[in-house]
Short mmCIF file of C-alpha atoms and ligand atoms in Angstrom, two decimals:
data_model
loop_
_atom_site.label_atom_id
_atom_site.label_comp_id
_atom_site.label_asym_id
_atom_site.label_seq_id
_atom_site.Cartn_x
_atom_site.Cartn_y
_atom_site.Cartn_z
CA UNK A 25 -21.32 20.15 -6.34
CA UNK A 26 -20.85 16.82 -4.24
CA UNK A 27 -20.75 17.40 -0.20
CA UNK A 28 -18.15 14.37 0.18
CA UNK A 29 -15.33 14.97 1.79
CA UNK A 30 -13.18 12.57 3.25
CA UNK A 31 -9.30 12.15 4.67
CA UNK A 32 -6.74 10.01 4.84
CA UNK A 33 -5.26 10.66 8.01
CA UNK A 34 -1.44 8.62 8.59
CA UNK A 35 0.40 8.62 11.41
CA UNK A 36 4.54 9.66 9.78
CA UNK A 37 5.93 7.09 12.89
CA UNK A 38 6.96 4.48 9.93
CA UNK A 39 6.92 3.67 6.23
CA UNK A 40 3.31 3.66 4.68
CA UNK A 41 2.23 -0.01 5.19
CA UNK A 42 0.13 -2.13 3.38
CA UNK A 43 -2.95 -1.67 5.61
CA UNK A 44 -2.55 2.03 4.97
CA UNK A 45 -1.89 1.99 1.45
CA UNK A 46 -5.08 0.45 1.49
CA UNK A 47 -7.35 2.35 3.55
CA UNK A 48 -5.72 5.16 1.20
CA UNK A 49 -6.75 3.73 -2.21
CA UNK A 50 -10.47 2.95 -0.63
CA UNK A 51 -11.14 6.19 0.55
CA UNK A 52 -9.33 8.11 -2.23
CA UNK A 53 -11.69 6.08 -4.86
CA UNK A 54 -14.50 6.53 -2.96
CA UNK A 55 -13.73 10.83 -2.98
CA UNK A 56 -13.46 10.66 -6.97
CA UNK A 57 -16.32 8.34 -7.57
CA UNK A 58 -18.36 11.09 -5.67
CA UNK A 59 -16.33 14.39 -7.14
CA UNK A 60 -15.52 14.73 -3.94
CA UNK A 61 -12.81 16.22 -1.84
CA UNK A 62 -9.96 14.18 -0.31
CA UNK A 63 -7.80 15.90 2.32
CA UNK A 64 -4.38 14.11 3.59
CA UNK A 65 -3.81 14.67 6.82
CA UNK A 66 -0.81 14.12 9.06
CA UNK A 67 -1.12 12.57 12.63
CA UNK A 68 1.93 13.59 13.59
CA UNK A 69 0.90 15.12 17.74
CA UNK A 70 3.19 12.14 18.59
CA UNK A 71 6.06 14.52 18.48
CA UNK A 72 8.73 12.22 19.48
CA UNK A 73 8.00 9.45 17.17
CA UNK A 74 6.94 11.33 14.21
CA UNK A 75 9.80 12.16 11.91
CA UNK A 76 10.12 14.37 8.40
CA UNK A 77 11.23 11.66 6.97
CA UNK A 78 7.93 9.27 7.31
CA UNK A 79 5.84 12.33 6.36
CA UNK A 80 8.32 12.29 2.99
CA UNK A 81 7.71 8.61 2.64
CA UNK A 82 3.84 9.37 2.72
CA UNK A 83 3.71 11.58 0.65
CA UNK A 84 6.35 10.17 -2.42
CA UNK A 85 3.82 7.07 -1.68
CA UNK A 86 0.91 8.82 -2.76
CA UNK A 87 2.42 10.25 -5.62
CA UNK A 88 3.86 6.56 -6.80
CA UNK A 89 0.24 5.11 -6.80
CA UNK A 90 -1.41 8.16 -8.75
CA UNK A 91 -3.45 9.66 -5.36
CA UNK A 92 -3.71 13.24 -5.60
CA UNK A 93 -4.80 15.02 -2.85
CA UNK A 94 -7.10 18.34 -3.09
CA UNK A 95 -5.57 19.53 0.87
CA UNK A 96 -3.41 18.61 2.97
CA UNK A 97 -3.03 19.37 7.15
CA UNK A 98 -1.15 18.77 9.89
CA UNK A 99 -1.99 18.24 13.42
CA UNK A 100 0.98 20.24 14.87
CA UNK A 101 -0.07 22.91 13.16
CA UNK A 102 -3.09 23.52 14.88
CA UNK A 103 -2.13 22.95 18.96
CA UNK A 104 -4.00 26.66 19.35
CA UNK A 105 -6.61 25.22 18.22
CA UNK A 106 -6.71 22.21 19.88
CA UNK A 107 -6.17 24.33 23.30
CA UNK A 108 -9.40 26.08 22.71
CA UNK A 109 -11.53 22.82 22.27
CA UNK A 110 -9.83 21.72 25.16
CA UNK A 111 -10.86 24.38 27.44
CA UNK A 112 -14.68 24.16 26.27
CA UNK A 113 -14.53 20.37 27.66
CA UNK A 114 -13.16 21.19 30.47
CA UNK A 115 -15.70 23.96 31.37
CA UNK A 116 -18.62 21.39 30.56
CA UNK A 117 -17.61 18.95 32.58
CA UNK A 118 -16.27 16.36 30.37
CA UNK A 119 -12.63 16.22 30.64
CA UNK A 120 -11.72 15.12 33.76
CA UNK A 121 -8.04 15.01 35.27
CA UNK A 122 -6.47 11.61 36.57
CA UNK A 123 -3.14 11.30 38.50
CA UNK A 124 -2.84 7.19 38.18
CA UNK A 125 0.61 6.26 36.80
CA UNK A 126 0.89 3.49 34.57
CA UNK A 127 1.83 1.35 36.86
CA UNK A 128 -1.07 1.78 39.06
CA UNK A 129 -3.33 0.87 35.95
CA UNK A 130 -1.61 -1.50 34.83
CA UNK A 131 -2.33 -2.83 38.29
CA UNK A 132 -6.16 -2.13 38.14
CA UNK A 133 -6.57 -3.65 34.69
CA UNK A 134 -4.83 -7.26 35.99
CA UNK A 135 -7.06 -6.96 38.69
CA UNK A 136 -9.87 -6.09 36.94
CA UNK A 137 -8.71 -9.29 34.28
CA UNK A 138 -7.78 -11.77 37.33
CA UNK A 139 -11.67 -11.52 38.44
CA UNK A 140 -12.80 -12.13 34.60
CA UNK A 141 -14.15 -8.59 34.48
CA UNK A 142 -13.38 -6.48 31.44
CA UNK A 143 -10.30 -3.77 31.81
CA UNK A 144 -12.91 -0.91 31.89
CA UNK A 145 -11.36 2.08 33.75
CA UNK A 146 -13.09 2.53 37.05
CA UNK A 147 -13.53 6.41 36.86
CA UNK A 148 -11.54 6.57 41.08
CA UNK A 149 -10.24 10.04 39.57
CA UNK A 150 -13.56 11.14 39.41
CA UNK A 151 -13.82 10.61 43.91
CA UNK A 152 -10.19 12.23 44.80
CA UNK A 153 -10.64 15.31 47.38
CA UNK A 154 -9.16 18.26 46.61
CA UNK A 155 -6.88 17.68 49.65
CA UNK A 156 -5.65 13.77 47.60
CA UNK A 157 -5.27 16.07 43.89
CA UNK A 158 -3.09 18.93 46.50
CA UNK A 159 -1.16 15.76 47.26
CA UNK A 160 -0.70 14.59 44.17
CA UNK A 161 0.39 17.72 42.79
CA UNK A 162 2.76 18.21 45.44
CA UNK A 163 4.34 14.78 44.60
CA UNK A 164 5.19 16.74 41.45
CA UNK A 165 2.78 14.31 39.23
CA UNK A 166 0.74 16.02 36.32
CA UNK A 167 -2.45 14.27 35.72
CA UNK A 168 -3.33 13.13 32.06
CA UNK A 169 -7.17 13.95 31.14
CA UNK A 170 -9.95 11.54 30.46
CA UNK A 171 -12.78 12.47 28.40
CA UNK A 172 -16.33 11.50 30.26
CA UNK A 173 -18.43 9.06 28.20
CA UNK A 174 -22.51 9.26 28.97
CA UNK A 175 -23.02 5.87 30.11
CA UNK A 176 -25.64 5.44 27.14
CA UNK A 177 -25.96 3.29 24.37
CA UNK A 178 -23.85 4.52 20.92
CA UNK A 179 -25.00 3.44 17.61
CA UNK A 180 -24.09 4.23 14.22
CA UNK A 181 -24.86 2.41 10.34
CA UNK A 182 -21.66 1.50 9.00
CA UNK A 183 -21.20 1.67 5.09
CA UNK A 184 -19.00 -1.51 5.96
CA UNK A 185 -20.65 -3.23 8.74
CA UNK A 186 -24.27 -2.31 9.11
CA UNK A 187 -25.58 -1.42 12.13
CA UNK A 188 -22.99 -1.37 14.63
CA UNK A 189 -24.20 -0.64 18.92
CA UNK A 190 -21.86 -0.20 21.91
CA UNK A 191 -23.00 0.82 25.42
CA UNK A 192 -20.95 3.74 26.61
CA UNK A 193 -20.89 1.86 30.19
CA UNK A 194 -18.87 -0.62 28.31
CA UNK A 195 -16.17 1.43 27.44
CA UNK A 196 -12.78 3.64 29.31
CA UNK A 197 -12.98 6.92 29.45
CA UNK A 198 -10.42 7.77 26.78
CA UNK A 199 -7.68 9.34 27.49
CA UNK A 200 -7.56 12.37 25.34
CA UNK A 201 -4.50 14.77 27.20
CA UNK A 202 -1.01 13.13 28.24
CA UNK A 203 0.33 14.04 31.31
CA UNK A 204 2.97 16.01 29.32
CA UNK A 205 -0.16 18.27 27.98
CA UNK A 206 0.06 17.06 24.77
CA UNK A 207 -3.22 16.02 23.28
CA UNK A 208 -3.79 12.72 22.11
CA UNK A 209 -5.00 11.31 18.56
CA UNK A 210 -8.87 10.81 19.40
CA UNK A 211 -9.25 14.37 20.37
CA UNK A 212 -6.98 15.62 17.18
CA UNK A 213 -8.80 13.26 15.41
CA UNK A 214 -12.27 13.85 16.18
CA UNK A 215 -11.69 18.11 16.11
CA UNK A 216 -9.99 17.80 12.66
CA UNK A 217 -12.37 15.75 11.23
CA UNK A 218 -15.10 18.19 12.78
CA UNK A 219 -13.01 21.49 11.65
CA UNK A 220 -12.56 20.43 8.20
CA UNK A 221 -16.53 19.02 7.59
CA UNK A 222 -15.39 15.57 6.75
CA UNK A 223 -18.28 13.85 5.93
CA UNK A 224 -17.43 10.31 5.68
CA UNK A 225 -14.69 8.29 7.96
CA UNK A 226 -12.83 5.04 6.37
CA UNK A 227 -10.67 3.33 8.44
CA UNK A 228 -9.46 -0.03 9.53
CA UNK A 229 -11.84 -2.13 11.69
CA UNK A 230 -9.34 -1.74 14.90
CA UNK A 231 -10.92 1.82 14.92
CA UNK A 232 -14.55 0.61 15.80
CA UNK A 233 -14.24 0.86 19.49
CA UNK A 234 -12.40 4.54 19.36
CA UNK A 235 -15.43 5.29 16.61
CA UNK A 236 -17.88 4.87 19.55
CA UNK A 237 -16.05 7.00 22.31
CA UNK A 238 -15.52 9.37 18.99
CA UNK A 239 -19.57 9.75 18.29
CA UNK A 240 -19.77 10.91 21.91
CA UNK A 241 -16.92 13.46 21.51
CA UNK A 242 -18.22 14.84 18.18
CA UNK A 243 -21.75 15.26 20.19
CA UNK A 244 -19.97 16.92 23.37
CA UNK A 245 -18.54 19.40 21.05
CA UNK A 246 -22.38 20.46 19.11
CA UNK A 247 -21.16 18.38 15.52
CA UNK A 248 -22.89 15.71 14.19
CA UNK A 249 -20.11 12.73 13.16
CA UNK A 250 -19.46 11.94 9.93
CA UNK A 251 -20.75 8.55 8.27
CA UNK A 252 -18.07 5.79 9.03
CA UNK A 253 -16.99 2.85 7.07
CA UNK A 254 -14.09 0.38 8.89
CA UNK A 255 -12.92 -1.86 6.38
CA UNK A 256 -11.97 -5.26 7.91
CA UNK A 257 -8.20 -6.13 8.54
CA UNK A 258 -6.58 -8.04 5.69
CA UNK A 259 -5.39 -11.96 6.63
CA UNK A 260 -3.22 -13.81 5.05
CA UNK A 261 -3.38 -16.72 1.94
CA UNK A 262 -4.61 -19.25 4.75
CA UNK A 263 -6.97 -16.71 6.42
CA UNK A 264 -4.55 -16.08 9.80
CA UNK A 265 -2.78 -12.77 10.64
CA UNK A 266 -1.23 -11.26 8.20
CA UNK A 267 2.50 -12.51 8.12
CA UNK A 268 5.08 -10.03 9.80
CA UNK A 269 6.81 -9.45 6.38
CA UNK A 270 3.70 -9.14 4.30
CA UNK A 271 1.64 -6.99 7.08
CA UNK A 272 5.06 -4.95 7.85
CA UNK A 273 5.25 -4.28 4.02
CA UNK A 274 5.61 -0.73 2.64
CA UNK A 275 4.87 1.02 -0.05
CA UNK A 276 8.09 1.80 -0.74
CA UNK A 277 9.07 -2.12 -0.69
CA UNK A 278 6.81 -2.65 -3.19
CA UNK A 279 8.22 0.28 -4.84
CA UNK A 280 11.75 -0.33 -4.40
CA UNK A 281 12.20 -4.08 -3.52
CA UNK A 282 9.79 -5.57 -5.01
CA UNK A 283 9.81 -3.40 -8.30
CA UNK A 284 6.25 -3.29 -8.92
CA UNK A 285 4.08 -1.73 -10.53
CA UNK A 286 1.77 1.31 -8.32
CA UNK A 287 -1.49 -0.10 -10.57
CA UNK A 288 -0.97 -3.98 -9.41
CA UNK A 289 -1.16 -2.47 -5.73
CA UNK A 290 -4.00 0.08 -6.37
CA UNK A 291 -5.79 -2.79 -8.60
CA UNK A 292 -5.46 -5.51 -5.61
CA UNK A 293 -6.03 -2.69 -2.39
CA UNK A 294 -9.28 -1.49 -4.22
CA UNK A 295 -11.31 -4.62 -4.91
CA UNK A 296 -9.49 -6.78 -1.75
CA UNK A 297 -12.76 -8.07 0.17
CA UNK A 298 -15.66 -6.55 -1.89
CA UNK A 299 -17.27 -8.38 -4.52
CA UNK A 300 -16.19 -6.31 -7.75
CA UNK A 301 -13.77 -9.21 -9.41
CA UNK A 302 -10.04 -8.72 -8.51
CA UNK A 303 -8.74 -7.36 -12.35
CA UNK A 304 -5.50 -5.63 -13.55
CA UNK A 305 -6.03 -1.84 -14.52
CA UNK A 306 -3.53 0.04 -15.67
CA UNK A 307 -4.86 3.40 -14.89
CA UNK A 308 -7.19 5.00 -11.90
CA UNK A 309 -9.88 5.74 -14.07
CA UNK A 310 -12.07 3.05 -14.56
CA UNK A 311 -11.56 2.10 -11.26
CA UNK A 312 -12.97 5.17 -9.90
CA UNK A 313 -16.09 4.71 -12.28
CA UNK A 314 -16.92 1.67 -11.08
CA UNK A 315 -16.06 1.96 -7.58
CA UNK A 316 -18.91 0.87 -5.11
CA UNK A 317 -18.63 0.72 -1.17
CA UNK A 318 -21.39 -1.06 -0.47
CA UNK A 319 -20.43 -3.87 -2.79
CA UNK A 320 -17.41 -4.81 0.22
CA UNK A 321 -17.86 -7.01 3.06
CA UNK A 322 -17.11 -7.36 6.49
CA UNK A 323 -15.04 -10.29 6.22
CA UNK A 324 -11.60 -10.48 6.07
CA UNK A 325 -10.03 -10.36 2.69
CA UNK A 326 -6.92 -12.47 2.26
CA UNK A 327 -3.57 -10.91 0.65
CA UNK A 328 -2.13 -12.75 -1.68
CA UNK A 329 1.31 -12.18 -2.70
CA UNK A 330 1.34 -14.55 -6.09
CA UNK A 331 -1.86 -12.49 -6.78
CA UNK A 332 -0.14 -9.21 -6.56
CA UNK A 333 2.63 -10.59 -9.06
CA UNK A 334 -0.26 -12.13 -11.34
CA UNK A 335 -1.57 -8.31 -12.09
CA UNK A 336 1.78 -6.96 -12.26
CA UNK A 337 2.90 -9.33 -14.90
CA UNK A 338 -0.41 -8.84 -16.84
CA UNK A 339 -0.19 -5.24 -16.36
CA UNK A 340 3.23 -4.79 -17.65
CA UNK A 341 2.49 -7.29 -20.23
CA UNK A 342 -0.27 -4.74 -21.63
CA UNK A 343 1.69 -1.73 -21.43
CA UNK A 344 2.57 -0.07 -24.33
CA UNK A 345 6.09 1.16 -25.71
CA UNK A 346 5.06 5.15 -25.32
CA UNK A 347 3.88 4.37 -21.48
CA UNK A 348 7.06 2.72 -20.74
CA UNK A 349 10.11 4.39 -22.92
CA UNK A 350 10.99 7.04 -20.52
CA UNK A 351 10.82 4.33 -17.54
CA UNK A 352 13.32 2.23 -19.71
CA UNK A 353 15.63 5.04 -20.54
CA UNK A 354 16.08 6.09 -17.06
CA UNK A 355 16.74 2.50 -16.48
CA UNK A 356 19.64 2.91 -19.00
CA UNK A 357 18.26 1.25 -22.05
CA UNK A 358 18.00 4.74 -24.31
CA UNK A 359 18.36 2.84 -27.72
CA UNK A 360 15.40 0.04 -26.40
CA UNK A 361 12.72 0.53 -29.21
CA UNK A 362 9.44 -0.37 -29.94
CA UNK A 363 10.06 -3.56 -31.77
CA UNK A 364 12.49 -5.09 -28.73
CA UNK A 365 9.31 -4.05 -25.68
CA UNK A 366 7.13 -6.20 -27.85
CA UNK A 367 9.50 -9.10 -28.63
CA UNK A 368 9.89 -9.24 -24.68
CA UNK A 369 7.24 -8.02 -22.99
CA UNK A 370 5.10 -11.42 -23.26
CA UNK A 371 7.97 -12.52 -20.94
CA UNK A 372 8.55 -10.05 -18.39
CA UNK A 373 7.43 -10.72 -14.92
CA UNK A 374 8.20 -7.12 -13.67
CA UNK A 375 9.89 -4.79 -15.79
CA UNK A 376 12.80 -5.15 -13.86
CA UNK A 377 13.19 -8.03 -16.30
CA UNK A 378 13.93 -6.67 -19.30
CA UNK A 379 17.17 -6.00 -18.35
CA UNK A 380 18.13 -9.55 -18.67
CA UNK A 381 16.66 -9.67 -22.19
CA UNK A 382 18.42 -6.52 -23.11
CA UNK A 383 21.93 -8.23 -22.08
CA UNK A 384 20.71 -11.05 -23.96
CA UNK A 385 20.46 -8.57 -26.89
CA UNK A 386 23.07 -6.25 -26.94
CA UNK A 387 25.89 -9.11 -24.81
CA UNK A 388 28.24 -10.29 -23.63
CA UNK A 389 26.37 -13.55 -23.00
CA UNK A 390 27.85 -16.87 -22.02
CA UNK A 391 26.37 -19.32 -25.29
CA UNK A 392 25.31 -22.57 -23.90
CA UNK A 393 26.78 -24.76 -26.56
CA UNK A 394 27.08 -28.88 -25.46
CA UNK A 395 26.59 -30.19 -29.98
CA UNK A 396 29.43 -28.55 -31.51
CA UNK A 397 29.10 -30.11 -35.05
CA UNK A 398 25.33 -29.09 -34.60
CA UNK A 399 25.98 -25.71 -33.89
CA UNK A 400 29.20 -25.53 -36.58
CA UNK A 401 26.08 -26.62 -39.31
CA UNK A 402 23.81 -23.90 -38.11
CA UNK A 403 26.65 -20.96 -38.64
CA UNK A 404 27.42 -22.60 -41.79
CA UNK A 405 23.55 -22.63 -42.68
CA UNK A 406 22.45 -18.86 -41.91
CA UNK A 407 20.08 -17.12 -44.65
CA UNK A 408 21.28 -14.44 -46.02
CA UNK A 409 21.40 -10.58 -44.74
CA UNK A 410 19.20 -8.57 -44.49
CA UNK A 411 17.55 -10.58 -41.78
CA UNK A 412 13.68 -10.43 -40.99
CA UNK A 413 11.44 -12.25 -38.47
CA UNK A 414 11.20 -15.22 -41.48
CA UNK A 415 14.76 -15.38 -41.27
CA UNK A 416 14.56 -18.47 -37.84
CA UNK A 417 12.22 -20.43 -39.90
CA UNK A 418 14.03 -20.02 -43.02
CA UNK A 419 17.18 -20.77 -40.96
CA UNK A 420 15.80 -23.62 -38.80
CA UNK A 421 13.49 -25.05 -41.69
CA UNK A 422 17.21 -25.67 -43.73
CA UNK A 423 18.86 -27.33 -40.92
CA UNK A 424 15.93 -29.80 -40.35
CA UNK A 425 16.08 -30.60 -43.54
CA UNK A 426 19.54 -31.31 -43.22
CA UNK A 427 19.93 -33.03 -40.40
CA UNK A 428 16.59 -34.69 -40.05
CA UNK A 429 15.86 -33.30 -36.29
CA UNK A 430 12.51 -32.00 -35.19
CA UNK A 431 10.91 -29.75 -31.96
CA UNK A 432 13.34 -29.34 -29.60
CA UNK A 433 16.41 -31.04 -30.51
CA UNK A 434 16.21 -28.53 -33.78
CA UNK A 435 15.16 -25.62 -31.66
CA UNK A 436 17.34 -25.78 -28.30
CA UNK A 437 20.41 -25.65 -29.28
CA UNK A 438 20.04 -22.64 -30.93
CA UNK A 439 18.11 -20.99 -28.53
CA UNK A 440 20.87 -21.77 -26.09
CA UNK A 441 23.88 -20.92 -28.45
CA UNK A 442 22.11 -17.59 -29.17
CA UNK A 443 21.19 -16.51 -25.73
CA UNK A 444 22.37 -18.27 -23.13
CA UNK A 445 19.59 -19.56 -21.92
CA UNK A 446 16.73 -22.39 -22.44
CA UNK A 447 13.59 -20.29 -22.47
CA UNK A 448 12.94 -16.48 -23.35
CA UNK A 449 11.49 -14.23 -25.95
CA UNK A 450 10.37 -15.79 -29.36
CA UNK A 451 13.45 -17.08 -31.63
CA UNK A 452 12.24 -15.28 -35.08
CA UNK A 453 12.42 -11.89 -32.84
CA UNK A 454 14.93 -12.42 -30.52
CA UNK A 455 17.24 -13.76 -33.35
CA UNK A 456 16.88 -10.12 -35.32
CA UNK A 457 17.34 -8.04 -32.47
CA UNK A 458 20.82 -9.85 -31.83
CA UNK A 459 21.20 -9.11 -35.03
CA UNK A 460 23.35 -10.91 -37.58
CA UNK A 461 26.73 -10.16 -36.63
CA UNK A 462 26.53 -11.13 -32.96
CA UNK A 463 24.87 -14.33 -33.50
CA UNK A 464 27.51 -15.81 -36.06
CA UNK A 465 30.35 -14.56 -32.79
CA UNK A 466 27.98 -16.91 -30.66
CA UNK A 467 27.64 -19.72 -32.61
CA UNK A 468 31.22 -19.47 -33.98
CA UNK A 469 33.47 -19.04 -30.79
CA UNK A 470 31.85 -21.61 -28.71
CA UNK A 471 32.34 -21.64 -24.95
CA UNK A 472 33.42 -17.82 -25.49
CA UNK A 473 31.53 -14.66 -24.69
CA UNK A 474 30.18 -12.70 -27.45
N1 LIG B 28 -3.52 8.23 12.45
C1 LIG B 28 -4.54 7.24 12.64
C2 LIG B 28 -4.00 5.89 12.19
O1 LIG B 28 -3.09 5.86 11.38
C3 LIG B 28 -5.75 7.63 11.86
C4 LIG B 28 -6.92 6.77 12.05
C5 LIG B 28 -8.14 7.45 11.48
O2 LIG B 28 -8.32 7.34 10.27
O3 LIG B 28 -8.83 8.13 12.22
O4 LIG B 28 -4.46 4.87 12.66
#
């Protein structure tokens, strides 16, 4: 049985963002291409700007890409616990109270700046008497609680970066307790992640200095950290930050704006910035077989948006009728069959789409009609029912013969009379599934829907 076990650990303050949606596709292939176990966990000690809603968002975002999940936690569920861990720091010697408001750091850290020193907190909680903490106290203030970094050097092997070294001297002391006693994210963090034996850590790369003051944490409490992989931050087309709108994109735009489909995302989020060819899948599976972490780089991988609607089109484009009917149905095209998805799907974009080529077949449309005596002919000049896909080339192979036009001159008209429009679906398909007696109301009443 495999050891792995990893977590995807969101914070439910906001919609599931791109970033996330990718750090959740990356570590969710990486638990199935090692059978192992993938545990979603909610980071929700920020109890006044985590909401039931977000957490609902997560998780309906998870389900809309195809992640499963084998467990799921949540950090206010486990305060007791947290309190215990808390109290074992404490005793050792490496939690450490501080009565500085923000002001007063914010203070020290311009200071610190204005002399071109890094904003590295100078540890003056450590020197207070107990007659300066009685006088605090007395003030009313409640200190917040720093964890103690060993002023040693911290170094780990990245399955992302390599070999990655930070000297604990060049670090804060985190802050791990808020002065309202609530404990903060690194300490949740680092106890969950010990608690539940996760063995390997993917994250974004704006995690690599809290990784460091983590490795010392996991040591102060007798575990040995998990392996860590920080996947660099995603730019943009041109190789800047990531845009507002695209970086402030959720899954449910995608979902719900955008209309796309969950396997354009999960093929773009998987393969962005490793070296496995950027391909549409339309299911998990092969992606999970040929998933490989070491194959991605530390560089940042650029998002493209006309890339994302590049796989959806293809992927749409290769779905077939059974994968799709129910979507279409619920979409309120019950009587859409077989023969209609593959007349249109060459031309759908998303499959928001179809609905315009569905109009197109069932009507009213608007007929584009400018040749009147052209158009007159053509009634006059269709085949015969029943009507089959030879029936356009019967139809338009009579009417060149007639009136000696070729290409488009034959072809537009027609196209336009019958639909409405000057591009689409194939005429020989999209001319049966109008269907005889609509077409002759469109070429016959002219400027009139039909
Ligand atoms: N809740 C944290 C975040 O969303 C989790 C980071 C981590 O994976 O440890 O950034």
């Amino acid at each position: 049985m495999s050891t792995v076990k990893v977590r995807f650990a969101p914070s439910p303050t906001g919609y599931l963002h791109a970033g996330n949606v990718r750090t959740a596709v990356v570590t969710w292939l990486f638990a199935r291409s090692q059978g192992g176990h993938f545990l979603l966990r909610i980071d929700d000690t920020d109890t006044e700007r985590s909401k039931a809603e977000y957490e609902e968002d997560i998780e309906s975002a998870m389900v809309w890409l195809g992640l499963d999940w084998d467990e799921k936690a949540r950090q206010r569920d486990r305060f007791d616990r947290y309190e215990e861990v808390i109290e074992q720091l404490k005793a050792d010697g490496r939690l450490y109270a501080c009565y500085e408001t923000p002001d007063e750091l914010a203070l020290k850290r311009k200071a610190l700046l204005s002399r071109g020193l890094p904003p590295i907190y100078d540890r003056a909680a450590l020197e207070l008497t107990d007659a300066q903490i009685a006088k605090h106290e007395a003030e009313g203030r409640k200190p917040h609680w720093r964890f103690k970094l060993n002023h040693d050097p911290i170094e780990w092997d990245d399955m992302v970066r390599g070999a990655v070294k930070f000297e604990g001297s060049d670090l804060s002391d985190p802050v791990l307790i808020r002065e309202n006693g609530v404990p903060l994210y690194h300490l949740c963090s680092v106890i969950d992640d010990m608690d539940y034996d996760i063995t390997h850590v993917m994250r974004g790369e704006d995690h690599v200095s809290n990784t460091a003051a983590h490795i010392q944490m996991f040591e102060a409490m007798g575990h040995k950290p998990p392996v860590f992989a920080h996947l660099p931050m995603i730019s943009d087309k041109e190789g800047g930050k990531l845009s507002k709108r695209l970086g402030s994109m959720s899954a449910r735009d995608f979902r719900d704006n955008e209309k796309l489909e969950p396997m354009a995302i999960v093929s773009l989020l998987a393969r962005l910035g490793s070296a496995d060819p950027i391909v549409p899948f339309s299911s998990l599976e092969p992606l999970i077989k040929e998933f490989d972490l070491t194959k991605f780089s530390k560089g940042a991988p650029k998002f493209d948006m006309d890339e994302l609607l590049r796989l959806n089109q293809k992927i749409i484009q290769d779905t077939p009728f059974e994968d799709v009917n129910v979507r279409l149905a619920n979409m309120g095209m019950e009587d859409l069959d077989e023969g209609f998805w593959n007349a249109v799907r060459p031309n759908l974009h998303k499959l928001e789409d179809i609905k315009d080529w569905w109009q197109v077949a069932k009507g009213p449309v608007e007929p584009i009609i400018e040749d009147e005596a052209y158009v007159t002919l053509a009634l006059e000049m269709l085949p015969a029912e029943p009507w089959t896909e030879e029936t356009w080339s019967e139809w338009t192979g009579k009417l060149k013969e007639a009136t000696g036009r070729k290409g488009k001159e034959l072809f537009m008209p027609l196209r336009q009379a019958l639909t409405g429009m000057s591009h689409g679906p194939e005429m020989p398909l999209m001319m049966t599934l109008i269907g005889p007696e609509k077409v002759k109301n469109r070429l016959s009443k002219s400027r009139k829907a039909a």
